[in-house]
Amino acid sequence: MQIARVALDVPLHRFFDYLVPDGEPLSASDIGRRVRVPFGTRSRIGILVDLSTASDFPVAQLKAIEAVLRDLPALPPEWFRLSEFCAAYYQAPLGEVMLSTLPAGLRRIDPPAARSQRRVTKLLPPQDPPELTAEQQTALATMADAGTGFKAYLLHGVTGSGKTEVYLRLVERALAAGRQVLLLVPEINLTPQLEARVAARFPNAGLVSLHSELSEAARTRNWRAALAGSARIVLGTRLAVFTPMPDLGLIVVDEEHDASFKQQDGMRYSARDVAVFRARERGVAIVLGSATPSLESWANAADPRTPARYTLLTLHERAVANARLPLVQRIDTRLEKLQDGLSGALLLAIEKRLARGEQSLVFLNRRGYAPVLACPCCGWISHCTRCAANLVLHLADARLRCHHCGFESRVPKACPTCGNQDIQPFGRGTQRLEEVLTVRFPQARILRVDRDSAKSRKQWELLVEQIHGGAADILVGTQMLAKGHDFPKLTLVGALGADAALFAADWRAPERLFAQLMQVAGRAGRAELPGEVLIQTEYPEHPLYAALVRHDYPAFANEQLREREQAGFPPYTFQAMLRAESPKMADALAFLATARAWPQAGGHADVMLYDPVPMRLARRANFERAQLLVESPSRRALQAFLGEWGSALAAIKAPSRLRWHLEVDPLEF
Ligand code: ADP
Ligand code: ZN
Ligand code: ZN
């Protein structure tokens, strides 16, 4: 008698036993195949994880496997180890991890029929690779000297320093050695240029992309090509980190600091961290690249307090001859009365660009027209009824919209409480800025670029084309515009509203602000035209801005690390967050209090449990939210604690509408 142990996509920390039909015995080589099994009232796809001759359950009660799917090679052992690591590290049920990382088409009983592929990567004309700069050569030589085996590198290079060229040379080496390459990027929408560059450089490598905007069929096909080994390069977003690749020889994580690598629901993993684990497990090199590395990665590479775990490689200079870094200046906004939020210096600088036929970008990381609509008579403000947040005014389509729960409504003509017809927008978002600039510069062509104007990849590509084609004089945009794009005619960047992040309750806000400003500044003057960046601020003497003016990321990072060490924040401690949400705050807090009172917690002396508190956004979509922070100076101690605590949490009796989750290494508070 053969018993098949099967992983299923259910929130339980266990596998399920099935009988193997007599006529069709399975062998060890079938482990890792998908199987169809009856579960409850229907059939499901699972993964065969083990074969046995006995079961802990009465054999008479076991059902039989319905089918073994042999359309794919079995998932390799490395893929199992990756899933096991994630399940253990992120406290997620293994079956859920395994199944959720497969493309949906392979998880379904009847996947939709594949349609022919439409979108083809635009092929750039083949170009001879440039001659490497001295810094690029040094970086590549260092990596070559390290030989084979696991090695992690942090490639810190200013924008335009030629990091991508370094990746391409590494890819070339790996391909020549007969290995596959995994290239991870934060958001595929924002990096079509990279895809085109890789495709042009390696036209015969069967490059495939993997991201959530692909059709189910395309994603399945690309994933299969990676598993079969016909795709030698996989370029994808965070979910691609789980792609099985039998000959994996190199992993590159571009813009490694980007928060998009963090999955925000289900299993809350960091694709960057998973990638590092995977490289170690596979014994291959991993390169993390950024102009503004995450402080975690920086600490791993360059923290004087701790031994370096990553090798730091630095590109100080821009790669293109004569392309200099932009001149960054602070504009002290305390010294003048701003005109619709714009300083005289910025207005003048824009005017100069208009006269010279160059582009300007005004950066404001807040979309919509105004963050709130208010009645000056009675004090009414546009609250979201479902969240502890305001409704944002979107004048372009005459809606009030909640950025947290998606609720929307018409814009009222008069105050809903007192009937006053003169209700006012307060504050400023990109739409309002666009309006102000239109009035100021009627002759200019103004283009707004944010999540509202670039909802789809198509819209985004169209906008980028317009910008490249010189169809815009002034760009108004959010951080979307800051990522990975060369705009050759852009020579001026003005940044508004940056100060808010200096004093935010979230202690990671300065790190994000610095990265954003550095990235957005990197857009200015990439080609032969020198760039200028003007930052409007009331705190011009703040060290963050001072470091920015000098393009001195290391100074900023080291100062931040010093502060974090003093305050006992990551990366000097390790954290996990237990969050609960429920229609009633009291229930959420009570759940967390029970979790905190877990009797065995005392046995984990190195682990500290804080008091449960309401979250900053204390209500979202009619759920009250609270959280409990767990902290330890030792990752190992934290993991040991979470392993036991996780099972205890599952046993807590909670009201039926209460939801909770545990997040390891949370990024947001
Ligand atoms: P990063 O990824 O660091 O922002 P890129 O690799 O995109 O930088 O390079 C920026 C620009 O410099 C690109 O236009 C690229 O073609 C060019 N470039 C890169 N390396 C070299 C080089 N060695 N010589 C000349 N141009 C280069
Ligand atoms: Zn009113
Ligand atoms: Zn809401």
Short mmCIF file of N, CA, C and O in Angstrom, two decimals, residues 116-173:
data_model
loop_
_atom_site.label_atom_id
_atom_site.label_comp_id
_atom_site.label_asym_id
_atom_site.label_seq_id
_atom_site.Cartn_x
_atom_site.Cartn_y
_atom_site.Cartn_z
N SER A 116 -2.94 33.16 -27.83
CA SER A 116 -1.63 33.46 -28.40
C SER A 116 -1.07 34.72 -27.73
O SER A 116 -1.81 35.61 -27.32
N GLN A 117 0.22 34.79 -27.67
CA GLN A 117 0.88 35.89 -26.97
C GLN A 117 0.78 37.14 -27.83
O GLN A 117 1.01 37.10 -29.02
N ARG A 118 0.45 38.25 -27.18
CA ARG A 118 0.36 39.47 -27.97
C ARG A 118 1.52 40.41 -27.71
O ARG A 118 2.20 40.84 -28.62
N ARG A 119 1.71 40.71 -26.44
CA ARG A 119 2.73 41.71 -26.16
C ARG A 119 4.13 41.13 -26.39
O ARG A 119 4.48 40.09 -25.84
N VAL A 120 4.87 41.76 -27.21
CA VAL A 120 6.25 41.33 -27.41
C VAL A 120 7.14 42.47 -26.94
O VAL A 120 6.82 43.63 -27.15
N THR A 121 8.21 42.12 -26.30
CA THR A 121 9.13 43.14 -25.86
C THR A 121 9.65 43.88 -27.09
O THR A 121 10.07 43.26 -28.05
N LYS A 122 9.56 45.20 -27.00
CA LYS A 122 10.10 45.98 -28.12
C LYS A 122 11.59 45.73 -28.20
O LYS A 122 12.31 45.92 -27.23
N LEU A 123 12.05 45.30 -29.34
CA LEU A 123 13.48 45.01 -29.45
C LEU A 123 14.25 46.27 -29.79
O LEU A 123 13.97 46.94 -30.78
N LEU A 124 15.19 46.59 -28.94
CA LEU A 124 16.09 47.68 -29.28
C LEU A 124 17.04 47.16 -30.34
O LEU A 124 17.32 45.96 -30.40
N PRO A 125 17.55 48.04 -31.19
CA PRO A 125 18.57 47.57 -32.14
C PRO A 125 19.77 47.06 -31.35
O PRO A 125 20.13 47.64 -30.32
N PRO A 126 20.40 45.98 -31.81
CA PRO A 126 21.57 45.49 -31.07
C PRO A 126 22.65 46.55 -31.04
O PRO A 126 22.89 47.24 -32.03
N GLN A 127 23.25 46.71 -29.88
CA GLN A 127 24.29 47.74 -29.74
C GLN A 127 25.52 47.10 -29.18
O GLN A 127 25.43 46.17 -28.37
N ASP A 128 26.67 47.59 -29.58
CA ASP A 128 27.89 47.08 -28.96
C ASP A 128 27.89 47.55 -27.52
O ASP A 128 27.59 48.71 -27.24
N PRO A 129 28.26 46.68 -26.60
CA PRO A 129 28.33 47.12 -25.21
C PRO A 129 29.38 48.21 -25.08
O PRO A 129 30.39 48.20 -25.81
N PRO A 130 29.15 49.17 -24.18
CA PRO A 130 30.13 50.25 -24.03
C PRO A 130 31.40 49.72 -23.38
O PRO A 130 31.39 48.67 -22.74
N GLU A 131 32.46 50.45 -23.58
CA GLU A 131 33.68 50.11 -22.86
C GLU A 131 33.46 50.45 -21.39
O GLU A 131 32.94 51.52 -21.07
N LEU A 132 33.88 49.56 -20.52
CA LEU A 132 33.59 49.76 -19.11
C LEU A 132 34.39 50.92 -18.53
O LEU A 132 35.54 51.14 -18.92
N THR A 133 33.80 51.61 -17.59
CA THR A 133 34.56 52.61 -16.85
C THR A 133 35.48 51.87 -15.87
O THR A 133 35.30 50.68 -15.60
N ALA A 134 36.43 52.63 -15.33
CA ALA A 134 37.38 52.00 -14.40
C ALA A 134 36.64 51.42 -13.20
O ALA A 134 36.95 50.32 -12.72
N GLU A 135 35.63 52.16 -12.71
CA GLU A 135 34.90 51.67 -11.53
C GLU A 135 34.11 50.41 -11.84
O GLU A 135 34.03 49.49 -11.02
N GLN A 136 33.51 50.39 -13.02
CA GLN A 136 32.78 49.19 -13.41
C GLN A 136 33.72 47.99 -13.50
O GLN A 136 33.40 46.89 -13.06
N GLN A 137 34.89 48.24 -14.08
CA GLN A 137 35.87 47.16 -14.21
C GLN A 137 36.28 46.61 -12.85
O GLN A 137 36.37 45.41 -12.66
N THR A 138 36.51 47.54 -11.93
CA THR A 138 36.93 47.10 -10.60
C THR A 138 35.85 46.25 -9.95
O THR A 138 36.12 45.20 -9.38
N ALA A 139 34.61 46.72 -10.07
CA ALA A 139 33.51 45.96 -9.48
C ALA A 139 33.44 44.56 -10.08
O ALA A 139 33.33 43.56 -9.36
N LEU A 140 33.52 44.50 -11.39
CA LEU A 140 33.42 43.20 -12.05
C LEU A 140 34.61 42.30 -11.71
O LEU A 140 34.44 41.09 -11.53
N ALA A 141 35.78 42.90 -11.60
CA ALA A 141 36.96 42.10 -11.27
C ALA A 141 36.82 41.52 -9.87
O ALA A 141 37.15 40.36 -9.61
N THR A 142 36.32 42.33 -8.94
CA THR A 142 36.14 41.85 -7.57
C THR A 142 35.21 40.64 -7.56
O THR A 142 35.45 39.66 -6.87
N MET A 143 34.14 40.73 -8.34
CA MET A 143 33.19 39.64 -8.34
C MET A 143 33.76 38.40 -9.02
O MET A 143 33.47 37.29 -8.63
N ALA A 144 34.61 38.63 -10.03
CA ALA A 144 35.21 37.47 -10.71
C ALA A 144 36.18 36.76 -9.78
O ALA A 144 36.23 35.53 -9.74
N ASP A 145 36.92 37.54 -8.99
CA ASP A 145 37.91 36.95 -8.09
C ASP A 145 37.28 36.08 -7.03
O ASP A 145 37.91 35.19 -6.49
N ALA A 146 36.04 36.38 -6.71
CA ALA A 146 35.41 35.64 -5.63
C ALA A 146 35.12 34.20 -6.03
O ALA A 146 34.81 33.37 -5.18
N GLY A 147 35.22 33.89 -7.31
CA GLY A 147 34.99 32.51 -7.74
C GLY A 147 33.53 32.12 -7.63
O GLY A 147 32.65 32.97 -7.72
N THR A 148 33.30 30.84 -7.42
CA THR A 148 31.91 30.39 -7.37
C THR A 148 31.49 30.22 -5.92
O THR A 148 32.26 30.41 -5.00
N GLY A 149 30.25 29.85 -5.72
CA GLY A 149 29.73 29.68 -4.37
C GLY A 149 28.98 30.92 -3.95
O GLY A 149 29.00 31.95 -4.64
N PHE A 150 28.33 30.82 -2.79
CA PHE A 150 27.54 31.95 -2.32
C PHE A 150 28.41 33.14 -2.00
O PHE A 150 29.46 33.02 -1.37
N LYS A 151 27.93 34.27 -2.46
CA LYS A 151 28.61 35.52 -2.11
C LYS A 151 27.57 36.61 -2.35
O LYS A 151 26.88 36.59 -3.36
N ALA A 152 27.44 37.52 -1.40
CA ALA A 152 26.48 38.61 -1.58
C ALA A 152 27.24 39.91 -1.79
O ALA A 152 28.21 40.19 -1.07
N TYR A 153 26.80 40.68 -2.76
CA TYR A 153 27.43 41.96 -3.06
C TYR A 153 26.39 43.06 -2.97
O TYR A 153 25.24 42.89 -3.39
N LEU A 154 26.80 44.16 -2.42
CA LEU A 154 25.96 45.35 -2.49
C LEU A 154 26.62 46.30 -3.48
O LEU A 154 27.73 46.78 -3.24
N LEU A 155 25.95 46.51 -4.60
CA LEU A 155 26.48 47.41 -5.61
C LEU A 155 25.83 48.77 -5.39
O LEU A 155 24.67 49.00 -5.73
N HIS A 156 26.59 49.66 -4.77
CA HIS A 156 26.08 51.00 -4.49
C HIS A 156 26.60 51.93 -5.56
O HIS A 156 27.81 52.17 -5.65
N GLY A 157 25.72 52.44 -6.40
CA GLY A 157 26.16 53.34 -7.45
C GLY A 157 25.16 54.44 -7.65
O GLY A 157 23.96 54.20 -7.70
N VAL A 158 25.64 55.66 -7.77
CA VAL A 158 24.75 56.79 -7.98
C VAL A 158 23.93 56.55 -9.25
O VAL A 158 24.33 55.75 -10.10
N THR A 159 22.80 57.23 -9.38
CA THR A 159 21.98 57.04 -10.58
C THR A 159 22.81 57.37 -11.81
O THR A 159 23.53 58.37 -11.85
N GLY A 160 22.71 56.50 -12.81
CA GLY A 160 23.45 56.73 -14.04
C GLY A 160 24.90 56.29 -13.97
O GLY A 160 25.69 56.57 -14.87
N SER A 161 25.28 55.60 -12.91
CA SER A 161 26.68 55.20 -12.77
C SER A 161 26.98 53.93 -13.55
O SER A 161 28.12 53.48 -13.59
N GLY A 162 25.96 53.33 -14.14
CA GLY A 162 26.21 52.15 -14.95
C GLY A 162 26.06 50.84 -14.20
O GLY A 162 26.71 49.85 -14.52
N LYS A 163 25.18 50.82 -13.20
CA LYS A 163 24.91 49.57 -12.48
C LYS A 163 24.33 48.53 -13.43
O LYS A 163 24.71 47.37 -13.40
N THR A 164 23.41 48.99 -14.27
CA THR A 164 22.77 48.04 -15.18
C THR A 164 23.79 47.39 -16.10
O THR A 164 23.72 46.20 -16.39
N GLU A 165 24.75 48.19 -16.54
CA GLU A 165 25.80 47.63 -17.40
C GLU A 165 26.59 46.55 -16.64
O GLU A 165 26.94 45.51 -17.20
N VAL A 166 26.81 46.78 -15.36
CA VAL A 166 27.49 45.76 -14.55
C VAL A 166 26.64 44.49 -14.48
O VAL A 166 27.15 43.38 -14.66
N TYR A 167 25.34 44.65 -14.26
CA TYR A 167 24.46 43.46 -14.24
C TYR A 167 24.59 42.70 -15.56
O TYR A 167 24.67 41.48 -15.57
N LEU A 168 24.55 43.46 -16.66
CA LEU A 168 24.55 42.81 -17.97
C LEU A 168 25.83 41.99 -18.18
O LEU A 168 25.79 40.89 -18.72
N ARG A 169 26.95 42.53 -17.71
CA ARG A 169 28.20 41.78 -17.85
C ARG A 169 28.19 40.52 -16.99
O ARG A 169 28.72 39.49 -17.37
N LEU A 170 27.58 40.64 -15.82
CA LEU A 170 27.49 39.46 -14.95
C LEU A 170 26.58 38.41 -15.57
O LEU A 170 26.85 37.21 -15.50
N VAL A 171 25.50 38.88 -16.17
CA VAL A 171 24.58 37.97 -16.84
C VAL A 171 25.32 37.24 -17.95
O VAL A 171 25.21 36.02 -18.10
N GLU A 172 26.10 38.00 -18.69
CA GLU A 172 26.86 37.42 -19.79
C GLU A 172 27.77 36.28 -19.30
O GLU A 172 27.80 35.20 -19.87
N ARG A 173 28.45 36.56 -18.18
CA ARG A 173 29.32 35.53 -17.61
C ARG A 173 28.54 34.29 -17.21
O ARG A 173 28.94 33.16 -17.49
#
